[in-house]
Amino acid sequence: MHLNVLNVLIRCVAIVMRSQVIFTASPEFAQVALNEFQIVDRHCKFIQWLDSGVGLIELNTEFSTLAAQIAITKAAFTRHICPVTETISIDNLKSAVASQISQFDPTQTLSVQIRSNTKEINRSELRNLIADDLIAAGLKVEAKDPAQIISIFCTQEIAYLGFSIAAENLSNWAGGMHRFAHEAGQISRAEFKLLEAIDVFNLQLPSEGLALDLGASPGGWTRVLRNRGLSVVAVDPCDLAESLRSDSNIKHYRQLVQQYLPNCRDRFDLIVNDMRMAPVDSAKNMIAASEVLKEEGLAVMTLKLPSKGVKGTIGNAVTILEDKYQIIGVRNLFHNRQEATLVMRVF
Ligand SMILES: C[S@@+](CC[C@H](N)C(=O)[O-])C[C@H]1O[C@@H](n2cnc3c(N)ncnc32)[C@H](O)[C@@H]1O
């Protein structure tokens, strides 16, 4: 078939299939994320995996409706969603985006986010090609913190193209891949988990006062909290990094949390807990720790998850925690491995 005829056909089919969405989750939890859609849109239809942890679904509702519902249900394992408004050949991407230029708000930032499941696509070249037209039309193209997003997912044969406002995508990073620059003095990659939790849950940490870091070694989270002006009590039988040892605003108790808490006389403005421990046990320790957290104090913890029965595991931990805390959110973040991050506030 002549290529132009094929392109016209693909476009016609795309117009009929308006309500498709690409979702992204950690590959370990992709099936759990898919179930989260089926709860929100019972008649949605899974079409195919485009990549590891990246799925294509046909919706029975509009993308905006789905985005709002996913946000309300606080889906923990769906990291990112983007609409598919057109499915076209890669050669037609530039003109397809150009034809939509008038629908973007020139006063708001706009990002072109391109993902692909093949190394044969030169994403930065393609991005520049598309961005050139947008910039020439007076649009504010910016990669960081965009308000509007053009999402493109390329396979070897076709491109899935969608336009959305960033708030609907659950994350304004391509595929929810929330990146941080590596800092001089960084102690552990675990630091990124706390930084991401602060961004994703929009946490206002106290800018001074005392924080309790449970399971602190080697000290990444302690370092993040010190950088934000908090003094830290770090509890862990293992060592803290050399760079933290001379800091007089860090007190290290080389103990288990179960040994430390019964004798604790301090009161804390914030508690963080990244202990390697079964979620139910960790939740019970957080109930004990709630006694030393100031009224309405914030707590951030990770729940180390099994490979099966994750929803049940989270549910059991939440049931314990709800006795003393109001749960703000639970999410499997980009920097979480086999775990989820939970944020809550003591009553
Ligand atoms: C993933 S590491 C914490 C990493 C740390 N958040 C960072 O940023 O460097 C988990 C830590 O939990 C500690 N841990 C496990 N059980 C504990 C317990 N019962 N009491 C205190 N710490 C514990 C381990 O010793 C280990 O150092």
Tab-separated table of C-alpha atoms and ligand atoms in Angstrom:
chain	number	residue	atom	x	y	z
A	1	MET	CA	0.000	0.000	0.000
A	2	HIS	CA	1.249	3.492	-0.788
A	3	LEU	CA	2.786	5.083	2.342
A	4	ASN	CA	0.584	8.208	2.202
A	5	VAL	CA	-2.587	6.116	1.996
A	6	LEU	CA	-1.374	4.101	4.980
A	7	ASN	CA	-0.734	7.288	6.947
A	8	VAL	CA	-4.204	8.619	6.173
A	9	LEU	CA	-5.680	5.295	7.293
A	10	ILE	CA	-3.684	5.288	10.557
A	11	ARG	CA	-4.895	8.853	11.245
A	12	CYS	CA	-8.534	7.922	10.600
A	13	VAL	CA	-8.286	4.955	12.959
A	14	ALA	CA	-6.613	7.208	15.534
A	15	ILE	CA	-9.488	9.682	15.413
A	16	VAL	CA	-11.946	6.890	16.293
A	17	MET	CA	-9.753	5.582	19.162
A	18	ARG	CA	-9.638	8.828	21.120
A	19	SER	CA	-9.666	7.461	24.581
A	20	GLN	CA	-6.407	5.628	24.989
A	21	VAL	CA	-3.912	6.084	27.740
A	22	ILE	CA	-0.331	4.990	28.335
A	23	PHE	CA	0.423	4.231	31.959
A	24	THR	CA	3.779	3.644	33.578
A	25	ALA	CA	4.600	1.728	36.725
A	26	SER	CA	7.606	0.015	38.187
A	27	PRO	CA	7.981	-3.245	36.172
A	28	GLU	CA	7.565	-5.303	39.389
A	29	PHE	CA	4.202	-3.650	40.068
A	30	ALA	CA	2.893	-3.114	36.530
A	31	GLN	CA	0.086	-5.650	36.971
A	32	VAL	CA	-0.946	-4.036	40.269
A	33	ALA	CA	-1.066	-0.673	38.493
A	34	LEU	CA	-3.214	-2.176	35.730
A	35	ASN	CA	-5.656	-3.354	38.407
A	36	GLU	CA	-5.849	0.226	39.689
A	37	PHE	CA	-7.271	1.269	36.303
A	38	GLN	CA	-9.760	-1.559	36.308
A	39	ILE	CA	-11.081	-0.300	39.653
A	40	VAL	CA	-11.556	3.227	38.284
A	41	ASP	CA	-12.817	2.253	34.812
A	42	ARG	CA	-14.327	-1.235	35.002
A	43	HIS	CA	-14.742	-1.507	31.243
A	44	CYS	CA	-11.291	-0.301	30.223
A	45	LYS	CA	-9.461	-2.670	27.926
A	46	PHE	CA	-5.790	-3.546	28.234
A	47	ILE	CA	-4.242	-3.482	24.760
A	48	GLN	CA	-0.550	-4.301	25.149
A	49	TRP	CA	2.672	-3.705	27.022
A	50	LEU	CA	4.743	-1.180	25.081
A	51	ASP	CA	7.771	-1.678	27.287
A	52	SER	CA	8.628	-3.061	30.687
A	53	GLY	CA	6.166	-1.374	33.071
A	54	VAL	CA	4.579	0.673	30.261
A	55	GLY	CA	1.060	-0.347	29.242
A	56	LEU	CA	-1.476	0.831	26.671
A	57	ILE	CA	-5.136	0.820	27.673
A	58	GLU	CA	-8.331	1.721	25.876
A	59	LEU	CA	-10.564	3.697	28.172
A	60	ASN	CA	-14.289	3.757	28.490
A	61	THR	CA	-14.063	7.337	29.668
A	62	GLU	CA	-12.257	10.574	28.769
A	63	PHE	CA	-8.609	10.960	29.785
A	64	SER	CA	-9.377	13.964	32.045
A	65	THR	CA	-12.072	12.008	33.892
A	66	LEU	CA	-9.721	9.077	34.383
A	67	ALA	CA	-6.927	11.377	35.579
A	68	ALA	CA	-9.214	12.962	38.161
A	69	GLN	CA	-10.451	9.576	39.378
A	70	ILE	CA	-6.968	8.066	39.607
A	71	ALA	CA	-5.914	11.084	41.676
A	72	ILE	CA	-8.924	10.698	44.010
A	73	THR	CA	-8.308	6.982	44.581
A	74	LYS	CA	-4.658	7.816	45.280
A	75	ALA	CA	-3.563	4.899	43.106
A	76	ALA	CA	-0.278	3.877	44.704
A	77	PHE	CA	1.369	2.019	41.841
A	78	THR	CA	0.429	4.094	38.781
A	79	ARG	CA	3.353	6.469	38.477
A	80	HIS	CA	2.463	8.283	35.325
A	81	ILE	CA	-0.299	8.470	32.736
A	82	CYS	CA	-0.513	10.284	29.434
A	83	PRO	CA	-3.258	10.402	26.825
A	84	VAL	CA	-2.954	9.009	23.321
A	85	THR	CA	-4.774	11.364	20.995
A	86	GLU	CA	-3.185	10.129	17.801
A	87	THR	CA	-1.335	7.018	16.670
A	88	ILE	CA	0.760	7.969	13.675
A	89	SER	CA	3.890	7.176	11.742
A	90	ILE	CA	7.037	8.725	13.211
A	91	ASP	CA	7.617	10.653	9.975
A	92	ASN	CA	4.351	12.511	10.562
A	93	LEU	CA	5.049	13.528	14.166
A	94	LYS	CA	6.437	16.953	13.368
A	95	SER	CA	3.452	17.977	11.254
A	96	ALA	CA	0.939	16.416	13.688
A	97	VAL	CA	2.338	18.518	16.546
A	98	ALA	CA	2.585	21.618	14.352
A	99	SER	CA	-1.097	21.293	13.430
A	100	GLN	CA	-2.021	21.505	17.136
A	101	ILE	CA	0.098	24.550	18.006
A	102	SER	CA	-2.920	26.830	18.453
A	103	GLN	CA	-4.296	24.693	21.294
A	104	PHE	CA	-1.315	25.392	23.605
A	105	ASP	CA	-1.345	28.265	26.070
A	106	PRO	CA	1.573	30.556	25.122
A	107	THR	CA	1.718	31.970	28.670
A	108	GLN	CA	2.418	28.522	30.186
A	109	THR	CA	5.510	26.329	29.891
A	110	LEU	CA	5.394	23.336	27.574
A	111	SER	CA	7.570	20.246	27.402
A	112	VAL	CA	8.038	17.639	24.678
A	113	GLN	CA	8.535	14.301	26.435
A	114	ILE	CA	9.674	11.478	24.199
A	115	ARG	CA	10.048	7.873	25.266
A	116	SER	CA	10.786	4.875	23.143
A	117	ASN	CA	11.118	1.117	23.422
A	118	THR	CA	13.853	0.988	20.790
A	119	LYS	CA	17.364	2.418	20.671
A	120	GLU	CA	16.878	3.183	16.997
A	121	ILE	CA	14.974	6.375	17.764
A	122	ASN	CA	17.180	9.396	18.382
A	123	ARG	CA	14.969	11.034	20.998
A	124	SER	CA	16.898	14.263	21.438
A	125	GLU	CA	17.053	14.832	17.675
A	126	LEU	CA	13.316	14.221	17.383
A	127	ARG	CA	12.607	16.452	20.390
A	128	ASN	CA	14.656	19.308	18.908
A	129	LEU	CA	12.937	18.940	15.565
A	130	ILE	CA	9.511	19.299	17.173
A	131	ALA	CA	10.576	21.947	19.702
A	132	ASP	CA	11.959	24.192	16.937
A	133	ASP	CA	8.445	24.669	15.511
A	134	LEU	CA	6.962	25.316	18.945
A	135	ILE	CA	9.610	27.902	19.823
A	136	ALA	CA	9.185	29.567	16.428
A	137	ALA	CA	5.454	29.841	17.213
A	138	GLY	CA	6.280	31.715	20.425
A	139	LEU	CA	5.646	28.872	22.879
A	140	LYS	CA	7.694	28.548	26.088
A	141	VAL	CA	9.378	25.172	25.665
A	142	GLU	CA	10.958	24.063	28.940
A	143	ALA	CA	11.944	20.595	30.108
A	144	LYS	CA	11.725	21.307	33.837
A	145	ASP	CA	8.423	21.793	35.663
A	146	PRO	CA	6.240	22.143	32.555
A	147	ALA	CA	2.578	23.134	32.835
A	148	GLN	CA	1.640	21.506	29.493
A	149	ILE	CA	3.040	18.321	28.036
A	150	ILE	CA	3.309	16.777	24.599
A	151	SER	CA	3.816	13.066	25.274
A	152	ILE	CA	5.272	10.842	22.595
A	153	PHE	CA	5.987	7.137	22.867
A	154	CYS	CA	7.794	5.686	19.845
A	155	THR	CA	8.012	2.077	18.823
A	156	GLN	CA	9.977	1.039	15.766
A	157	GLU	CA	6.905	1.516	13.548
A	158	ILE	CA	4.609	4.090	15.104
A	159	ALA	CA	4.337	6.938	17.568
A	160	TYR	CA	1.640	7.451	20.195
A	161	LEU	CA	1.043	11.168	20.573
A	162	GLY	CA	-0.921	12.950	23.279
A	163	PHE	CA	-1.444	16.436	24.691
A	164	SER	CA	-2.313	17.182	28.305
A	165	ILE	CA	-1.886	19.597	31.140
A	166	ALA	CA	0.894	18.385	33.396
A	167	ALA	CA	-1.268	18.027	36.513
A	168	GLU	CA	-3.263	15.265	34.773
A	169	ASN	CA	-0.202	13.101	34.123
A	170	LEU	CA	0.330	12.392	37.881
A	171	SER	CA	3.966	13.424	37.389
A	172	ASN	CA	5.390	16.102	35.137
A	173	TRP	CA	8.474	13.963	34.482
A	174	ALA	CA	8.443	11.726	31.373
A	175	GLY	CA	7.086	8.371	32.538
A	176	GLY	CA	7.284	9.625	36.143
A	177	MET	CA	11.088	9.271	36.044
A	178	HIS	CA	11.771	11.920	38.657
A	179	ARG	CA	15.474	12.760	38.344
A	180	PHE	CA	17.800	14.488	40.786
A	181	ALA	CA	21.353	15.558	40.093
A	182	HIS	CA	23.998	13.676	42.055
A	183	GLU	CA	25.341	16.082	44.705
A	184	ALA	CA	28.838	16.343	46.110
A	185	GLY	CA	28.703	14.876	49.605
A	186	GLN	CA	25.763	12.621	48.818
A	187	ILE	CA	25.830	9.595	51.090
A	188	SER	CA	23.368	7.164	49.564
A	189	ARG	CA	20.965	6.799	46.658
A	190	ALA	CA	18.298	6.517	49.344
A	191	GLU	CA	18.485	10.313	49.598
A	192	PHE	CA	16.564	10.527	46.331
A	193	LYS	CA	13.649	8.645	47.905
A	194	LEU	CA	13.185	11.298	50.557
A	195	LEU	CA	13.691	14.151	48.077
A	196	GLU	CA	11.138	12.600	45.724
A	197	ALA	CA	8.629	12.101	48.567
A	198	ILE	CA	8.993	15.789	49.491
A	199	ASP	CA	8.254	16.791	45.864
A	200	VAL	CA	5.516	14.274	45.064
A	201	PHE	CA	3.536	14.798	48.288
A	202	ASN	CA	4.357	18.517	48.280
A	203	LEU	CA	5.565	18.247	51.884
A	204	GLN	CA	6.280	21.335	53.926
A	205	LEU	CA	8.963	20.058	56.284
A	206	PRO	CA	9.623	22.106	59.409
A	207	SER	CA	12.567	24.412	58.672
A	208	GLU	CA	14.011	23.997	62.156
A	209	GLY	CA	13.579	21.745	65.162
A	210	LEU	CA	14.360	18.104	65.801
A	211	ALA	CA	13.825	15.108	63.495
A	212	LEU	CA	14.016	11.425	64.371
A	213	ASP	CA	15.541	9.197	61.659
A	214	LEU	CA	14.774	5.506	62.289
A	215	GLY	CA	17.001	3.093	60.384
A	216	ALA	CA	19.316	5.980	59.542
A	217	SER	CA	22.539	4.230	58.450
A	218	PRO	CA	24.525	5.186	56.425
A	219	GLY	CA	22.864	8.579	56.824
A	220	GLY	CA	21.443	9.763	53.501
A	221	TRP	CA	18.107	10.875	54.943
A	222	THR	CA	19.893	12.394	57.957
A	223	ARG	CA	22.002	14.461	55.547
A	224	VAL	CA	18.905	15.640	53.634
A	225	LEU	CA	17.241	16.725	56.888
A	226	ARG	CA	20.385	18.518	58.128
A	227	ASN	CA	20.586	20.369	54.809
A	228	ARG	CA	17.035	21.605	55.483
A	229	GLY	CA	17.948	23.039	58.881
A	230	LEU	CA	16.740	20.272	61.194
A	231	SER	CA	18.810	18.704	63.979
A	232	VAL	CA	18.628	14.917	63.793
A	233	VAL	CA	18.514	11.999	66.200
A	234	ALA	CA	19.630	9.005	64.107
A	235	VAL	CA	18.800	5.502	65.354
A	236	ASP	CA	20.498	2.508	63.782
A	237	PRO	CA	22.800	-0.240	65.050
A	238	CYS	CA	24.988	0.366	61.982
A	239	ASP	CA	27.455	3.218	61.381
A	240	LEU	CA	26.757	6.660	60.009
A	241	ALA	CA	28.982	7.962	57.215
A	242	GLU	CA	32.245	9.584	58.281
A	243	SER	CA	31.092	13.009	57.020
A	244	LEU	CA	28.208	13.082	59.558
A	245	ARG	CA	30.137	12.024	62.634
A	246	SER	CA	31.565	15.418	63.592
A	247	ASP	CA	28.217	17.247	63.201
A	248	SER	CA	27.125	18.303	66.710
A	249	ASN	CA	23.510	18.587	65.475
A	250	ILE	CA	23.354	14.848	64.800
A	251	LYS	CA	23.068	12.443	67.706
A	252	HIS	CA	23.518	8.793	66.746
A	253	TYR	CA	22.039	6.066	68.953
A	254	ARG	CA	23.644	2.827	67.896
A	255	GLN	CA	20.544	0.851	68.859
A	256	LEU	CA	17.481	-0.893	67.490
A	257	VAL	CA	14.370	1.276	67.449
A	258	GLN	CA	12.790	-1.129	69.962
A	259	GLN	CA	15.625	-0.349	72.409
A	260	TYR	CA	15.688	3.380	71.749
A	261	LEU	CA	12.003	4.360	71.952
A	262	PRO	CA	11.104	3.180	75.498
A	263	ASN	CA	13.857	5.422	76.937
A	264	CYS	CA	13.409	8.393	74.617
A	265	ARG	CA	12.914	11.747	76.388
A	266	ASP	CA	12.990	13.991	73.286
A	267	ARG	CA	9.978	15.308	71.358
A	268	PHE	CA	10.224	15.515	67.571
A	269	ASP	CA	8.911	17.819	64.860
A	270	LEU	CA	9.270	15.110	62.216
A	271	ILE	CA	9.861	11.355	62.123
A	272	VAL	CA	11.275	9.484	59.139
A	273	ASN	CA	11.644	5.730	58.957
A	274	ASP	CA	13.476	3.801	56.234
A	275	MET	CA	14.061	0.662	58.342
A	276	ARG	CA	14.529	-2.615	56.537
A	277	MET	CA	11.662	-4.372	58.282
A	278	ALA	CA	8.334	-6.092	57.558
A	279	PRO	CA	5.675	-3.374	57.024
A	280	VAL	CA	3.437	-4.536	59.868
A	281	ASP	CA	6.358	-4.493	62.338
A	282	SER	CA	7.513	-1.130	61.040
A	283	ALA	CA	3.949	0.208	61.454
A	284	LYS	CA	3.858	-1.041	65.061
A	285	ASN	CA	7.118	0.779	65.740
A	286	MET	CA	5.593	3.931	64.253
A	287	ILE	CA	2.678	3.588	66.691
A	288	ALA	CA	5.224	3.544	69.536
A	289	ALA	CA	7.048	6.473	67.917
A	290	SER	CA	3.810	8.510	67.688
A	291	GLU	CA	4.186	9.147	71.437
A	292	VAL	CA	7.341	11.194	70.823
A	293	LEU	CA	6.024	13.083	67.769
A	294	LYS	CA	4.655	16.559	68.471
A	295	GLU	CA	0.959	17.205	67.823
A	296	GLU	CA	0.159	17.148	64.091
A	297	GLY	CA	3.771	16.200	63.393
A	298	LEU	CA	4.564	14.730	59.979
A	299	ALA	CA	5.982	11.232	59.456
A	300	VAL	CA	7.453	9.654	56.314
A	301	MET	CA	8.130	5.933	56.113
A	302	THR	CA	8.942	3.307	53.526
A	303	LEU	CA	7.097	-0.008	53.450
A	304	LYS	CA	9.297	-2.843	52.158
A	305	LEU	CA	6.967	-4.877	49.966
A	306	PRO	CA	6.793	-8.570	49.105
A	307	SER	CA	6.568	-9.578	45.435
A	308	LYS	CA	2.987	-10.799	45.872
A	309	GLY	CA	0.021	-9.457	47.839
A	310	VAL	CA	1.296	-5.886	47.942
A	311	LYS	CA	-2.121	-4.260	48.323
A	312	GLY	CA	-2.912	-6.521	51.299
A	313	THR	CA	0.481	-5.808	52.865
A	314	ILE	CA	-0.027	-2.057	52.542
A	315	GLY	CA	-3.615	-2.380	53.802
A	316	ASN	CA	-2.469	-4.246	56.939
A	317	ALA	CA	0.162	-1.612	57.735
A	318	VAL	CA	-2.297	1.232	57.097
A	319	THR	CA	-4.897	-0.348	59.409
A	320	ILE	CA	-2.334	-0.330	62.238
A	321	LEU	CA	-1.137	3.201	61.507
A	322	GLU	CA	-4.654	4.677	61.313
A	323	ASP	CA	-4.950	4.218	65.058
A	324	LYS	CA	-2.623	7.201	65.598
A	325	TYR	CA	-2.097	8.836	62.229
A	326	GLN	CA	-4.029	10.383	59.390
A	327	ILE	CA	-2.633	8.872	56.178
A	328	ILE	CA	-1.802	11.524	53.596
A	329	GLY	CA	-0.719	9.187	50.815
A	330	VAL	CA	1.078	6.001	49.820
A	331	ARG	CA	2.962	5.691	46.556
A	332	ASN	CA	5.526	3.558	44.855
A	333	LEU	CA	7.930	6.327	43.817
A	334	PHE	CA	10.433	6.236	40.978
A	335	HIS	CA	13.306	5.949	43.475
A	336	ASN	CA	11.585	3.246	45.519
A	337	ARG	CA	12.692	-0.243	44.658
A	338	GLN	CA	10.539	-3.030	46.117
A	339	GLU	CA	8.790	-0.621	48.453
A	340	ALA	CA	6.277	2.201	48.756
A	341	THR	CA	6.587	5.508	50.578
A	342	LEU	CA	3.871	6.466	53.036
A	343	VAL	CA	3.288	9.963	54.414
A	344	MET	CA	1.089	10.672	57.437
A	345	ARG	CA	0.365	13.110	60.225
A	346	VAL	CA	-0.144	12.193	63.881
A	347	PHE	CA	-3.566	13.117	65.373
B	1	LIG	C1	17.784	1.093	53.697
B	1	LIG	S1	18.770	1.326	55.093
B	1	LIG	C2	18.456	3.003	55.472
B	1	LIG	C3	19.114	3.970	54.510
B	1	LIG	C4	19.046	5.398	54.994
B	1	LIG	N1	17.677	5.902	54.954
B	1	LIG	C5	19.903	6.320	54.172
B	1	LIG	O1	19.375	7.256	53.563
B	1	LIG	O2	21.116	6.152	54.170
B	1	LIG	C6	17.878	0.449	56.307
B	1	LIG	C7	18.468	0.507	57.696
B	1	LIG	O3	17.504	0.012	58.635
B	1	LIG	C8	18.234	-0.430	59.741
B	1	LIG	N2	17.363	-1.204	60.637
B	1	LIG	C9	16.770	-2.392	60.383
B	1	LIG	N3	16.096	-2.793	61.490
B	1	LIG	C10	16.243	-1.818	62.428
B	1	LIG	C11	15.759	-1.656	63.762
B	1	LIG	N4	15.003	-2.589	64.357
B	1	LIG	N5	16.109	-0.526	64.430
B	1	LIG	C12	16.877	0.408	63.834
B	1	LIG	N6	17.354	0.302	62.581
B	1	LIG	C13	17.053	-0.805	61.881
B	1	LIG	C14	19.390	-1.205	59.115
B	1	LIG	O4	20.453	-1.336	60.024
B	1	LIG	C15	19.719	-0.352	57.900
B	1	LIG	O5	20.842	0.467	58.151
